[in-house]
Amino acid sequence: MALLQLIAGLGLLLGGGFAVVQGASQLARRLGVPSFVVGLTVVAFGTSAPELAVNSLAALRGTPGISFGNVVGSNLANLGLILGVAGLMAPLRIGSVVLLREIPMMLLATAAAIILGMDSVLRGAAAGYDRADGLVLLLFFTVFLYTAATTVLRKGESDVFVEQSSDQLLTGAGPLRIGIQILGGLAGLVVGADLSVDGASTLAAVAGVPPSFVGLTIVAIGTSLPELAASIVAMTKGETDLAVGNVVGSNIFNLLFILGVTSTIAPVPVPSGGFGDLLAVAAMSLALLLFSSTGRHVGRNEALVLVSAWIAYGLWRIPTSG
Protein backbone atom coordinates (compact mmCIF):
# COMPACT_ATOMS: atom_id res chain seq x y z
CA MET A 1 0.00 0.00 0.00
CA ALA A 2 2.80 2.40 0.87
CA LEU A 3 4.53 1.69 -2.43
CA LEU A 4 1.32 2.38 -4.38
CA GLN A 5 0.86 5.60 -2.42
CA LEU A 6 4.40 6.64 -3.28
CA ILE A 7 3.95 5.83 -6.97
CA ALA A 8 0.67 7.75 -7.10
CA GLY A 9 2.31 10.70 -5.39
CA LEU A 10 5.22 10.71 -7.84
CA GLY A 11 2.76 10.60 -10.74
CA LEU A 12 0.91 13.64 -9.41
CA LEU A 13 4.20 15.45 -8.82
CA LEU A 14 5.37 14.89 -12.39
CA GLY A 15 2.02 15.83 -13.91
CA GLY A 16 1.66 18.84 -11.63
CA GLY A 17 5.16 20.08 -12.37
CA PHE A 18 4.61 19.79 -16.12
CA ALA A 19 1.28 21.64 -15.92
CA VAL A 20 2.76 24.48 -13.85
CA VAL A 21 5.65 24.87 -16.30
CA GLN A 22 3.38 25.03 -19.33
CA GLY A 23 0.83 27.34 -17.71
CA ALA A 24 3.35 29.74 -16.22
CA SER A 25 5.38 29.78 -19.43
CA GLN A 26 2.33 30.67 -21.48
CA LEU A 27 1.37 33.40 -19.04
CA ALA A 28 4.86 34.91 -19.19
CA ARG A 29 4.90 34.75 -22.98
CA ARG A 30 1.51 36.46 -23.22
CA LEU A 31 2.86 39.23 -20.99
CA GLY A 32 5.72 39.76 -23.43
CA VAL A 33 8.54 38.22 -21.42
CA PRO A 34 11.44 37.18 -23.73
CA SER A 35 11.80 33.46 -24.40
CA PHE A 36 15.26 33.15 -22.89
CA VAL A 37 14.06 34.78 -19.65
CA VAL A 38 11.12 32.37 -19.48
CA GLY A 39 13.45 29.44 -20.09
CA LEU A 40 15.96 30.57 -17.50
CA THR A 41 13.37 31.19 -14.78
CA VAL A 42 9.89 29.72 -15.17
CA VAL A 43 10.82 26.54 -17.03
CA ALA A 44 14.10 25.87 -15.25
CA PHE A 45 12.53 26.35 -11.83
CA GLY A 46 9.38 24.49 -12.81
CA THR A 47 11.18 21.32 -13.90
CA SER A 48 12.62 21.15 -10.38
CA ALA A 49 9.15 21.58 -8.84
CA PRO A 50 8.74 17.86 -7.95
CA GLU A 51 12.02 17.81 -5.99
CA LEU A 52 11.23 21.14 -4.35
CA ALA A 53 7.71 20.08 -3.33
CA VAL A 54 8.87 16.77 -1.83
CA ASN A 55 11.86 18.27 -0.03
CA SER A 56 9.97 21.25 1.39
CA LEU A 57 7.16 19.10 2.77
CA ALA A 58 9.60 16.52 4.12
CA ALA A 59 11.51 19.28 5.93
CA LEU A 60 8.32 20.74 7.38
CA ARG A 61 7.17 17.31 8.57
CA GLY A 62 10.45 16.47 10.27
CA THR A 63 11.67 13.82 7.82
CA PRO A 64 14.66 15.65 6.29
CA GLY A 65 16.37 12.35 5.47
CA ILE A 66 14.06 12.09 2.47
CA SER A 67 15.19 15.57 1.40
CA PHE A 68 18.88 14.69 1.47
CA GLY A 69 18.35 11.35 -0.25
CA ASN A 70 16.18 12.90 -2.96
CA VAL A 71 18.75 15.57 -3.87
CA VAL A 72 21.79 13.30 -3.87
CA GLY A 73 19.95 10.35 -5.39
CA SER A 74 18.59 12.53 -8.21
CA ASN A 75 22.11 13.70 -9.04
CA LEU A 76 23.41 10.13 -9.07
CA ALA A 77 20.52 9.03 -11.29
CA ASN A 78 21.07 11.98 -13.63
CA LEU A 79 24.76 11.16 -14.12
CA GLY A 80 24.60 7.38 -14.10
CA LEU A 81 21.16 6.36 -15.34
CA ILE A 82 19.99 9.25 -17.54
CA LEU A 83 23.29 10.37 -19.04
CA GLY A 84 24.45 6.77 -19.30
CA VAL A 85 21.31 5.62 -21.13
CA ALA A 86 21.46 8.64 -23.44
CA GLY A 87 25.11 7.91 -24.22
CA LEU A 88 24.31 4.30 -25.05
CA MET A 89 21.72 5.54 -27.56
CA ALA A 90 24.27 7.73 -29.36
CA PRO A 91 27.57 9.49 -28.59
CA LEU A 92 26.98 12.73 -26.69
CA ARG A 93 28.66 15.91 -27.88
CA ILE A 94 29.96 18.24 -25.19
CA GLY A 95 29.58 21.93 -26.04
CA SER A 96 32.14 24.48 -24.93
CA VAL A 97 29.73 26.18 -22.53
CA VAL A 98 28.98 22.88 -20.80
CA LEU A 99 32.67 21.94 -20.61
CA LEU A 100 34.03 25.31 -19.50
CA ARG A 101 31.19 26.53 -17.27
CA GLU A 102 28.44 24.02 -16.48
CA ILE A 103 30.53 21.02 -15.47
CA PRO A 104 32.96 23.10 -13.34
CA MET A 105 29.95 24.75 -11.67
CA MET A 106 28.49 21.31 -10.95
CA LEU A 107 31.79 20.27 -9.37
CA LEU A 108 31.86 23.49 -7.34
CA ALA A 109 28.28 22.88 -6.15
CA THR A 110 29.19 19.32 -5.14
CA ALA A 111 32.30 20.50 -3.29
CA ALA A 112 30.27 23.20 -1.51
CA ALA A 113 27.68 20.63 -0.41
CA ILE A 114 30.41 18.35 0.95
CA ILE A 115 32.24 21.11 2.83
CA LEU A 116 29.12 22.77 4.25
CA GLY A 117 27.89 19.42 5.53
CA MET A 118 31.11 18.67 7.43
CA ASP A 119 29.99 20.26 10.70
CA SER A 120 31.30 17.31 12.70
CA VAL A 121 34.81 18.10 11.48
CA LEU A 122 34.68 21.88 11.21
CA ARG A 123 32.57 22.76 14.28
CA GLY A 124 32.27 19.59 16.31
CA ALA A 125 28.50 19.53 15.71
CA ALA A 126 26.23 17.02 14.03
CA ALA A 127 26.81 16.86 10.28
CA GLY A 128 24.13 18.64 8.29
CA TYR A 129 22.89 21.83 6.67
CA ASP A 130 21.37 24.67 8.67
CA ARG A 131 19.86 27.97 7.52
CA ALA A 132 23.25 29.64 7.11
CA ASP A 133 24.42 26.77 4.89
CA GLY A 134 21.24 27.07 2.85
CA LEU A 135 21.82 30.79 2.28
CA VAL A 136 25.37 30.09 1.10
CA LEU A 137 24.07 27.52 -1.39
CA LEU A 138 21.45 29.97 -2.64
CA LEU A 139 24.14 32.61 -3.05
CA PHE A 140 26.12 30.25 -5.27
CA PHE A 141 22.91 29.56 -7.19
CA THR A 142 22.38 33.29 -7.77
CA VAL A 143 25.91 33.55 -9.18
CA PHE A 144 25.15 30.65 -11.52
CA LEU A 145 21.97 32.32 -12.81
CA TYR A 146 23.82 35.59 -13.28
CA THR A 147 26.56 33.99 -15.37
CA ALA A 148 23.99 32.16 -17.51
CA ALA A 149 22.05 35.37 -18.15
CA THR A 150 25.11 37.47 -18.95
CA THR A 151 26.27 34.85 -21.47
CA VAL A 152 23.16 35.62 -23.50
CA LEU A 153 22.77 39.35 -22.81
CA ARG A 154 26.35 40.62 -22.97
CA LYS A 155 28.12 38.20 -25.27
CA GLY A 156 25.19 37.37 -27.52
CA GLU A 157 26.14 33.69 -27.41
CA SER A 158 23.87 30.68 -27.34
CA ASP A 159 23.55 29.13 -23.91
CA VAL A 160 22.83 25.42 -23.63
CA PHE A 161 21.15 25.79 -20.23
CA VAL A 162 18.73 28.41 -21.55
CA GLU A 163 18.20 26.49 -24.79
CA GLN A 164 17.24 23.24 -23.10
CA SER A 165 14.80 25.09 -20.85
CA SER A 166 13.23 27.26 -23.56
CA ASP A 167 12.87 24.27 -25.88
CA GLN A 168 10.14 22.90 -23.63
CA LEU A 169 7.76 25.84 -24.13
CA LEU A 170 4.42 25.39 -25.92
CA THR A 171 2.41 28.04 -27.74
CA GLY A 172 -1.22 28.81 -28.46
CA ALA A 173 -2.87 28.37 -25.04
CA GLY A 174 -5.79 30.61 -24.10
CA PRO A 175 -6.33 32.34 -20.72
CA LEU A 176 -8.71 29.65 -19.44
CA ARG A 177 -6.31 26.86 -20.26
CA ILE A 178 -3.44 28.77 -18.67
CA GLY A 179 -5.41 29.23 -15.43
CA ILE A 180 -6.44 25.57 -15.33
CA GLN A 181 -2.86 24.43 -15.94
CA ILE A 182 -1.37 26.59 -13.20
CA LEU A 183 -4.02 25.89 -10.54
CA GLY A 184 -4.30 22.22 -11.42
CA GLY A 185 -0.53 21.84 -11.48
CA LEU A 186 -0.13 23.46 -8.08
CA ALA A 187 -2.82 21.19 -6.64
CA GLY A 188 -1.05 18.17 -8.14
CA LEU A 189 2.25 19.24 -6.58
CA VAL A 190 0.72 19.70 -3.13
CA VAL A 191 -1.23 16.44 -3.11
CA GLY A 192 1.60 14.55 -4.82
CA ALA A 193 4.15 15.76 -2.29
CA ASP A 194 1.89 14.75 0.57
CA LEU A 195 1.37 11.25 -0.82
CA SER A 196 5.05 10.84 -1.72
CA VAL A 197 6.37 11.86 1.70
CA ASP A 198 3.82 9.72 3.55
CA GLY A 199 4.42 6.77 1.25
CA ALA A 200 8.20 7.05 1.48
CA SER A 201 8.15 7.33 5.29
CA THR A 202 5.83 4.32 5.65
CA LEU A 203 7.80 2.28 3.15
CA ALA A 204 11.05 3.01 4.99
CA ALA A 205 9.50 1.94 8.30
CA VAL A 206 8.09 -1.29 6.83
CA ALA A 207 11.34 -2.16 5.04
CA GLY A 208 13.44 -1.29 8.08
CA VAL A 209 15.66 1.19 6.20
CA PRO A 210 16.28 4.89 6.83
CA PRO A 211 14.00 7.36 4.99
CA SER A 212 17.13 8.74 3.32
CA PHE A 213 17.60 5.42 1.49
CA VAL A 214 14.06 5.53 0.06
CA GLY A 215 14.72 9.13 -0.95
CA LEU A 216 18.03 8.10 -2.51
CA THR A 217 16.44 5.40 -4.65
CA ILE A 218 12.72 5.32 -5.46
CA VAL A 219 11.88 8.97 -4.79
CA ALA A 220 15.03 10.24 -6.52
CA ILE A 221 14.47 8.16 -9.65
CA GLY A 222 10.81 9.19 -9.76
CA THR A 223 11.50 12.91 -9.49
CA SER A 224 14.27 12.59 -12.12
CA LEU A 225 11.85 11.35 -14.79
CA PRO A 226 11.39 14.87 -16.30
CA GLU A 227 15.13 15.03 -16.95
CA LEU A 228 15.01 11.56 -18.53
CA ALA A 229 12.14 12.59 -20.80
CA ALA A 230 13.89 15.84 -21.78
CA SER A 231 17.12 13.98 -22.56
CA ILE A 232 15.34 11.40 -24.71
CA VAL A 233 13.57 14.17 -26.65
CA ALA A 234 16.90 15.94 -27.20
CA MET A 235 18.47 12.68 -28.40
CA THR A 236 15.68 12.02 -30.91
CA LYS A 237 16.26 15.53 -32.32
CA GLY A 238 19.99 14.92 -32.59
CA GLU A 239 20.71 17.62 -29.99
CA THR A 240 22.98 15.50 -27.85
CA ASP A 241 24.68 18.55 -26.33
CA LEU A 242 21.31 19.61 -24.87
CA ALA A 243 20.93 16.17 -23.28
CA VAL A 244 24.20 16.73 -21.41
CA GLY A 245 23.29 20.33 -20.54
CA ASN A 246 19.93 19.14 -19.18
CA VAL A 247 21.59 16.71 -16.77
CA VAL A 248 24.33 19.07 -15.62
CA GLY A 249 21.91 21.98 -15.17
CA SER A 250 19.55 19.78 -13.16
CA ASN A 251 22.37 18.69 -10.84
CA ILE A 252 23.34 22.30 -10.20
CA PHE A 253 19.72 23.15 -9.44
CA ASN A 254 19.37 20.22 -7.05
CA LEU A 255 22.46 20.97 -4.99
CA LEU A 256 22.31 24.76 -4.89
CA PHE A 257 18.61 25.63 -5.17
CA ILE A 258 16.68 22.62 -3.86
CA LEU A 259 19.05 21.80 -0.98
CA GLY A 260 19.48 25.53 -0.29
CA VAL A 261 15.74 26.18 -0.01
CA THR A 262 15.12 23.01 1.99
CA SER A 263 17.81 23.76 4.58
CA THR A 264 16.50 27.30 5.08
CA ILE A 265 13.11 25.80 5.97
CA ALA A 266 14.48 23.25 8.44
CA PRO A 267 17.90 21.73 9.20
CA VAL A 268 18.83 18.84 6.91
CA PRO A 269 21.13 16.33 8.65
CA VAL A 270 23.59 14.23 6.69
CA PRO A 271 22.43 10.63 7.27
CA SER A 272 24.63 7.62 7.77
CA GLY A 273 26.41 6.98 4.50
CA GLY A 274 25.50 10.44 3.27
CA PHE A 275 29.06 11.61 2.71
CA GLY A 276 29.70 8.45 0.72
CA ASP A 277 26.75 9.39 -1.48
CA LEU A 278 28.13 12.90 -1.98
CA LEU A 279 31.56 11.51 -2.80
CA ALA A 280 29.94 9.18 -5.34
CA VAL A 281 28.33 12.23 -6.98
CA ALA A 282 31.72 13.97 -7.01
CA ALA A 283 33.43 10.91 -8.51
CA MET A 284 30.86 10.58 -11.32
CA SER A 285 31.06 14.34 -11.96
CA LEU A 286 34.85 14.10 -12.26
CA ALA A 287 34.45 11.14 -14.59
CA LEU A 288 32.16 13.23 -16.81
CA LEU A 289 34.74 16.04 -16.81
CA LEU A 290 37.47 13.56 -17.77
CA PHE A 291 35.40 12.06 -20.59
CA SER A 292 34.48 15.54 -21.83
CA SER A 293 38.04 16.87 -21.74
CA THR A 294 39.62 14.02 -23.67
CA GLY A 295 37.36 13.87 -26.70
CA ARG A 296 34.61 16.48 -26.23
CA HIS A 297 32.06 13.67 -26.20
CA VAL A 298 30.71 10.79 -24.14
CA GLY A 299 30.87 7.64 -26.23
CA ARG A 300 29.15 4.33 -25.63
CA ASN A 301 32.10 2.95 -23.66
CA GLU A 302 32.07 5.95 -21.33
CA ALA A 303 28.30 5.75 -21.04
CA LEU A 304 28.58 2.08 -20.08
CA VAL A 305 31.01 3.07 -17.34
CA LEU A 306 28.53 5.62 -15.95
CA VAL A 307 25.60 3.18 -15.98
CA SER A 308 27.68 0.39 -14.46
CA ALA A 309 28.99 2.68 -11.72
CA TRP A 310 25.44 3.79 -10.86
CA ILE A 311 24.15 0.21 -10.67
CA ALA A 312 27.16 -1.00 -8.68
CA TYR A 313 26.90 1.82 -6.17
CA GLY A 314 23.17 1.22 -5.73
CA LEU A 315 23.73 -2.49 -5.10
CA TRP A 316 26.49 -1.68 -2.60
CA ARG A 317 24.22 0.76 -0.74
CA ILE A 318 21.43 -1.75 -0.19
CA PRO A 319 23.13 -3.84 2.54
CA THR A 320 24.77 -0.76 4.08
CA SER A 321 21.52 1.19 4.50
CA GLY A 322 19.99 -0.74 7.35
XYZ file of C-alpha atoms in Angstrom:
322
model
C 0.000 0.000 0.000
C 2.800 2.405 0.874
C 4.533 1.689 -2.433
C 1.322 2.375 -4.385
C 0.860 5.600 -2.419
C 4.400 6.639 -3.276
C 3.954 5.829 -6.968
C 0.670 7.746 -7.099
C 2.312 10.700 -5.390
C 5.219 10.713 -7.842
C 2.762 10.603 -10.739
C 0.915 13.639 -9.412
C 4.203 15.446 -8.823
C 5.368 14.890 -12.392
C 2.023 15.826 -13.905
C 1.658 18.836 -11.631
C 5.162 20.085 -12.369
C 4.605 19.790 -16.116
C 1.283 21.639 -15.921
C 2.763 24.481 -13.849
C 5.651 24.866 -16.301
C 3.378 25.027 -19.327
C 0.833 27.335 -17.712
C 3.353 29.741 -16.220
C 5.379 29.781 -19.432
C 2.325 30.667 -21.483
C 1.374 33.398 -19.040
C 4.860 34.912 -19.192
C 4.896 34.752 -22.980
C 1.505 36.464 -23.217
C 2.863 39.233 -20.991
C 5.721 39.762 -23.435
C 8.541 38.218 -21.421
C 11.436 37.179 -23.734
C 11.798 33.457 -24.404
C 15.263 33.151 -22.889
C 14.061 34.779 -19.651
C 11.123 32.368 -19.482
C 13.447 29.440 -20.090
C 15.960 30.572 -17.501
C 13.367 31.194 -14.777
C 9.890 29.717 -15.169
C 10.824 26.536 -17.034
C 14.104 25.874 -15.252
C 12.530 26.351 -11.834
C 9.379 24.488 -12.813
C 11.179 21.318 -13.902
C 12.616 21.150 -10.381
C 9.154 21.581 -8.843
C 8.742 17.863 -7.945
C 12.017 17.806 -5.986
C 11.233 21.144 -4.347
C 7.712 20.076 -3.331
C 8.870 16.773 -1.832
C 11.855 18.273 -0.032
C 9.972 21.252 1.388
C 7.155 19.100 2.767
C 9.604 16.519 4.118
C 11.510 19.281 5.928
C 8.316 20.736 7.379
C 7.170 17.305 8.567
C 10.446 16.475 10.270
C 11.675 13.821 7.821
C 14.656 15.652 6.290
C 16.365 12.352 5.474
C 14.055 12.090 2.469
C 15.189 15.566 1.403
C 18.884 14.688 1.471
C 18.353 11.354 -0.251
C 16.184 12.902 -2.963
C 18.752 15.574 -3.869
C 21.792 13.298 -3.875
C 19.952 10.351 -5.394
C 18.593 12.530 -8.213
C 22.106 13.695 -9.035
C 23.411 10.130 -9.067
C 20.518 9.034 -11.286
C 21.075 11.980 -13.628
C 24.756 11.161 -14.118
C 24.596 7.378 -14.098
C 21.161 6.359 -15.338
C 19.988 9.247 -17.538
C 23.294 10.368 -19.037
C 24.447 6.769 -19.302
C 21.309 5.623 -21.130
C 21.457 8.644 -23.442
C 25.113 7.905 -24.219
C 24.306 4.301 -25.046
C 21.720 5.535 -27.558
C 24.266 7.732 -29.360
C 27.574 9.491 -28.594
C 26.984 12.726 -26.690
C 28.656 15.908 -27.884
C 29.964 18.235 -25.193
C 29.582 21.926 -26.042
C 32.145 24.482 -24.933
C 29.727 26.179 -22.526
C 28.983 22.880 -20.796
C 32.667 21.940 -20.609
C 34.028 25.311 -19.501
C 31.194 26.534 -17.266
C 28.436 24.023 -16.481
C 30.532 21.018 -15.474
C 32.963 23.100 -13.335
C 29.953 24.749 -11.674
C 28.494 21.308 -10.951
C 31.795 20.271 -9.370
C 31.862 23.491 -7.342
C 28.285 22.875 -6.152
C 29.187 19.321 -5.136
C 32.304 20.500 -3.285
C 30.267 23.197 -1.508
C 27.681 20.627 -0.409
C 30.410 18.351 0.953
C 32.244 21.108 2.825
C 29.120 22.774 4.250
C 27.889 19.423 5.531
C 31.114 18.666 7.425
C 29.985 20.258 10.696
C 31.297 17.312 12.705
C 34.810 18.099 11.478
C 34.676 21.885 11.214
C 32.570 22.762 14.277
C 32.271 19.589 16.310
C 28.503 19.532 15.707
C 26.225 17.024 14.025
C 26.810 16.858 10.277
C 24.129 18.637 8.286
C 22.893 21.831 6.666
C 21.367 24.673 8.669
C 19.864 27.965 7.524
C 23.247 29.639 7.113
C 24.422 26.773 4.890
C 21.235 27.074 2.852
C 21.816 30.785 2.282
C 25.366 30.091 1.100
C 24.071 27.520 -1.391
C 21.445 29.975 -2.639
C 24.139 32.614 -3.048
C 26.123 30.247 -5.268
C 22.914 29.563 -7.191
C 22.381 33.294 -7.772
C 25.912 33.549 -9.179
C 25.145 30.652 -11.524
C 21.966 32.316 -12.807
C 23.823 35.591 -13.277
C 26.563 33.995 -15.366
C 23.994 32.164 -17.506
C 22.049 35.374 -18.146
C 25.108 37.467 -18.945
C 26.272 34.852 -21.467
C 23.164 35.623 -23.501
C 22.766 39.346 -22.807
C 26.346 40.620 -22.972
C 28.124 38.198 -25.270
C 25.189 37.366 -27.520
C 26.141 33.690 -27.412
C 23.869 30.683 -27.336
C 23.553 29.130 -23.907
C 22.834 25.419 -23.627
C 21.148 25.787 -20.231
C 18.733 28.407 -21.552
C 18.196 26.488 -24.786
C 17.241 23.238 -23.098
C 14.795 25.092 -20.851
C 13.233 27.263 -23.563
C 12.870 24.269 -25.879
C 10.137 22.897 -23.628
C 7.758 25.841 -24.135
C 4.423 25.385 -25.921
C 2.414 28.043 -27.744
C -1.219 28.809 -28.459
C -2.866 28.369 -25.039
C -5.787 30.612 -24.102
C -6.334 32.342 -20.717
C -8.708 29.645 -19.438
C -6.310 26.856 -20.261
C -3.443 28.769 -18.670
C -5.406 29.232 -15.433
C -6.440 25.575 -15.329
C -2.861 24.429 -15.940
C -1.371 26.592 -13.199
C -4.017 25.891 -10.543
C -4.304 22.217 -11.419
C -0.533 21.845 -11.477
C -0.125 23.463 -8.077
C -2.821 21.188 -6.642
C -1.050 18.168 -8.141
C 2.250 19.240 -6.582
C 0.722 19.703 -3.129
C -1.231 16.438 -3.114
C 1.599 14.552 -4.820
C 4.154 15.761 -2.295
C 1.885 14.751 0.571
C 1.370 11.246 -0.821
C 5.046 10.836 -1.718
C 6.367 11.860 1.702
C 3.817 9.716 3.551
C 4.416 6.769 1.255
C 8.205 7.053 1.485
C 8.146 7.332 5.288
C 5.834 4.323 5.647
C 7.804 2.280 3.149
C 11.048 3.010 4.994
C 9.502 1.945 8.297
C 8.087 -1.289 6.826
C 11.341 -2.159 5.035
C 13.436 -1.286 8.082
C 15.660 1.186 6.198
C 16.277 4.890 6.829
C 13.996 7.359 4.989
C 17.125 8.736 3.321
C 17.601 5.422 1.488
C 14.065 5.531 0.062
C 14.717 9.132 -0.953
C 18.034 8.100 -2.509
C 16.441 5.398 -4.650
C 12.715 5.319 -5.460
C 11.880 8.975 -4.790
C 15.030 10.236 -6.517
C 14.467 8.164 -9.647
C 10.811 9.192 -9.760
C 11.499 12.912 -9.492
C 14.265 12.586 -12.120
C 11.853 11.351 -14.793
C 11.387 14.868 -16.295
C 15.128 15.025 -16.946
C 15.009 11.556 -18.526
C 12.138 12.594 -20.796
C 13.891 15.840 -21.779
C 17.118 13.984 -22.560
C 15.341 11.401 -24.714
C 13.569 14.170 -26.650
C 16.899 15.940 -27.200
C 18.471 12.684 -28.401
C 15.679 12.017 -30.912
C 16.257 15.527 -32.324
C 19.992 14.920 -32.585
C 20.709 17.624 -29.991
C 22.984 15.502 -27.845
C 24.678 18.555 -26.326
C 21.313 19.611 -24.871
C 20.933 16.166 -23.278
C 24.199 16.734 -21.409
C 23.286 20.329 -20.540
C 19.934 19.138 -19.180
C 21.588 16.707 -16.768
C 24.334 19.074 -15.623
C 21.915 21.976 -15.167
C 19.545 19.782 -13.159
C 22.366 18.691 -10.839
C 23.345 22.300 -10.204
C 19.716 23.150 -9.442
C 19.367 20.223 -7.046
C 22.463 20.973 -4.989
C 22.306 24.763 -4.890
C 18.615 25.630 -5.172
C 16.685 22.616 -3.856
C 19.053 21.805 -0.985
C 19.477 25.525 -0.292
C 15.744 26.182 -0.011
C 15.121 23.006 1.994
C 17.806 23.758 4.581
C 16.503 27.296 5.078
C 13.111 25.803 5.969
C 14.479 23.247 8.438
C 17.902 21.726 9.201
C 18.831 18.837 6.907
C 21.131 16.333 8.653
C 23.586 14.232 6.690
C 22.426 10.625 7.272
C 24.633 7.619 7.771
C 26.409 6.978 4.504
C 25.504 10.441 3.266
C 29.059 11.612 2.711
C 29.702 8.451 0.723
C 26.754 9.388 -1.483
C 28.133 12.897 -1.976
C 31.565 11.511 -2.796
C 29.942 9.184 -5.336
C 28.326 12.230 -6.980
C 31.719 13.967 -7.008
C 33.426 10.908 -8.513
C 30.863 10.585 -11.316
C 31.064 14.344 -11.965
C 34.847 14.104 -12.258
C 34.447 11.137 -14.590
C 32.163 13.228 -16.814
C 34.745 16.039 -16.815
C 37.467 13.557 -17.772
C 35.396 12.057 -20.587
C 34.476 15.540 -21.826
C 38.037 16.874 -21.737
C 39.620 14.025 -23.671
C 37.356 13.873 -26.701
C 34.614 16.481 -26.228
C 32.064 13.674 -26.198
C 30.714 10.791 -24.136
C 30.868 7.643 -26.232
C 29.152 4.327 -25.628
C 32.104 2.946 -23.655
C 32.075 5.948 -21.332
C 28.303 5.747 -21.036
C 28.578 2.084 -20.077
C 31.013 3.070 -17.337
C 28.533 5.618 -15.951
C 25.597 3.184 -15.979
C 27.681 0.393 -14.458
C 28.990 2.678 -11.723
C 25.444 3.795 -10.861
C 24.154 0.213 -10.671
C 27.163 -0.999 -8.683
C 26.900 1.816 -6.169
C 23.172 1.217 -5.734
C 23.727 -2.491 -5.101
C 26.487 -1.683 -2.603
C 24.222 0.764 -0.744
C 21.425 -1.752 -0.194
C 23.133 -3.845 2.539
C 24.767 -0.764 4.084
C 21.521 1.193 4.504
C 19.994 -0.738 7.352
